[in-house]
Amino acid sequence: MNNLDKKDKYLGCILGGAIGDALGAPIEFLNHESIISKYGDSGVQSYVEYPNGKGEFTDDTQMLLFTAEGLLRAKHRAVLKGIGGAQTQITYYSYLRWLNTQGLKISKMNDLSGFEEGWLIKRKELYKRRSPGGTCISSLQSGEMGTFEKPINDSKGCGTVMRIAPAGLIFSHDREVAFEEGAKICAITHGHTSGYLSGGLLSAIIADISNGLDLQASISNGLEILKRWKGHEEVYDSIKLALDIHRSYINKDISNLEIKMIGEGWVAEEALAISLLCSLHYQNDFKKAVVTAINHSGDSDSTGAITGNIVGLIVGKNQIPQDWKDNLMFKDIVEEIGVDLAIGCKSYYDFPDEKWHLKYPGY
């Protein structure tokens, strides 16, 4: 794709996720019956959190932004030094910056040099607690970085998949690399295989879509990679269920009843499966896909965010409803990250771009 198309698609992915997150945020802890009772038979169709019709994203998008920041810093380092491999560690430090925005102390971190450098941590709009996930908080506060070999816990919460889309964009050159690197980043905070493999799978799917593959093919390719990983069964079965439901309702709308067959989305494999079901069913209709993904008894903001990432990447920013774009709070932060992900890096080997270095220092 040319640079204009790439920018539109990447912006669609990142902005679409933030929009889905903001739409689902006010109903995250409501069951379907309560949603219908409060908002009518069609459920939530626009931002409802504030009287002025504005929408605000949650910790899901906050963490996605810091995922992107970490990966862009790592890419900058790799370009300047000619070697890669530090992306997980650098993204971990970006997550610690996010933890700082939540007003929490960081344990066992002695070297704070450069910690407050870069542009994202300076955006005070992000210094808000928007229902952050307990596992992400406790993992990061521990001062230890989880890995495949040394899991930090046994959690498989959806805090893995809701933040990982930037990995698929950064490593779009190779779905296998996108899967592994996405899973490594998820394992920083979530030690259960279903948690980090769900994130790896979404990363691989995002990578393929960004290269022009359709969603069905992207899922199939991702599942082939998934099957080679130990402990993949739970994730695989959830995604296969979503595919079966999609085929069974191919000429019908899906609703809370079909989503309920998968679960509520509080755990990673369910959140991913629900999002893939909504994305497959309405992959050329951003509004329909996201509205379906949020109006269910479960983790509405996370399934809205993941669906927004996927369908936003498919259709691009220009196909997202204008009023949803106009009324998203702090949209400029989200769009700046989307544009920078499309750029990748402005520096060249041994020739740093000074402004880019100030935005994304390579550490």
Short mmCIF file of N, CA and C in Angstrom, two decimals, residues 27 29 125 132 156 158 196 202 234 241 245 272 300 315:
data_model
loop_
_atom_site.label_atom_id
_atom_site.label_comp_id
_atom_site.label_asym_id
_atom_site.label_seq_id
_atom_site.Cartn_x
_atom_site.Cartn_y
_atom_site.Cartn_z
N ILE A 27 -20.71 1.08 29.99
CA ILE A 27 -21.57 -0.11 30.18
C ILE A 27 -20.75 -1.36 30.49
N PHE A 29 -19.72 -2.74 33.13
CA PHE A 29 -20.13 -3.59 34.24
C PHE A 29 -21.64 -3.79 34.30
N GLU A 125 -3.20 14.52 30.18
CA GLU A 125 -4.53 13.95 30.00
C GLU A 125 -4.56 12.45 30.31
N PRO A 132 -8.27 0.72 35.69
CA PRO A 132 -7.14 -0.11 35.26
C PRO A 132 -7.27 -1.54 35.76
N LYS A 156 -4.98 -14.84 32.87
CA LYS A 156 -5.26 -14.80 31.44
C LYS A 156 -6.30 -13.72 31.15
N CYS A 158 -8.10 -10.20 29.96
CA CYS A 158 -8.07 -9.61 28.61
C CYS A 158 -7.18 -8.38 28.53
N TYR A 196 -1.25 -14.87 27.04
CA TYR A 196 -0.28 -14.32 26.10
C TYR A 196 -0.43 -14.88 24.69
N LEU A 202 -3.73 -12.20 18.08
CA LEU A 202 -4.25 -10.93 17.56
C LEU A 202 -3.14 -10.15 16.84
N GLU A 234 -7.10 -23.90 24.59
CA GLU A 234 -8.20 -23.06 25.06
C GLU A 234 -8.46 -21.90 24.11
N LEU A 241 -15.02 -21.65 17.94
CA LEU A 241 -16.43 -21.43 18.28
C LEU A 241 -16.94 -20.15 17.63
N ILE A 245 -20.01 -19.89 14.93
CA ILE A 245 -21.19 -19.02 15.11
C ILE A 245 -21.34 -18.10 13.90
N LEU A 272 -11.00 -11.97 22.70
CA LEU A 272 -10.54 -12.06 21.31
C LEU A 272 -11.59 -12.74 20.43
N SER A 300 -17.41 -4.77 27.95
CA SER A 300 -17.80 -4.03 26.75
C SER A 300 -16.71 -3.14 26.18
N VAL A 315 -11.11 -1.01 7.34
CA VAL A 315 -11.81 0.03 6.58
C VAL A 315 -11.06 1.35 6.52
#
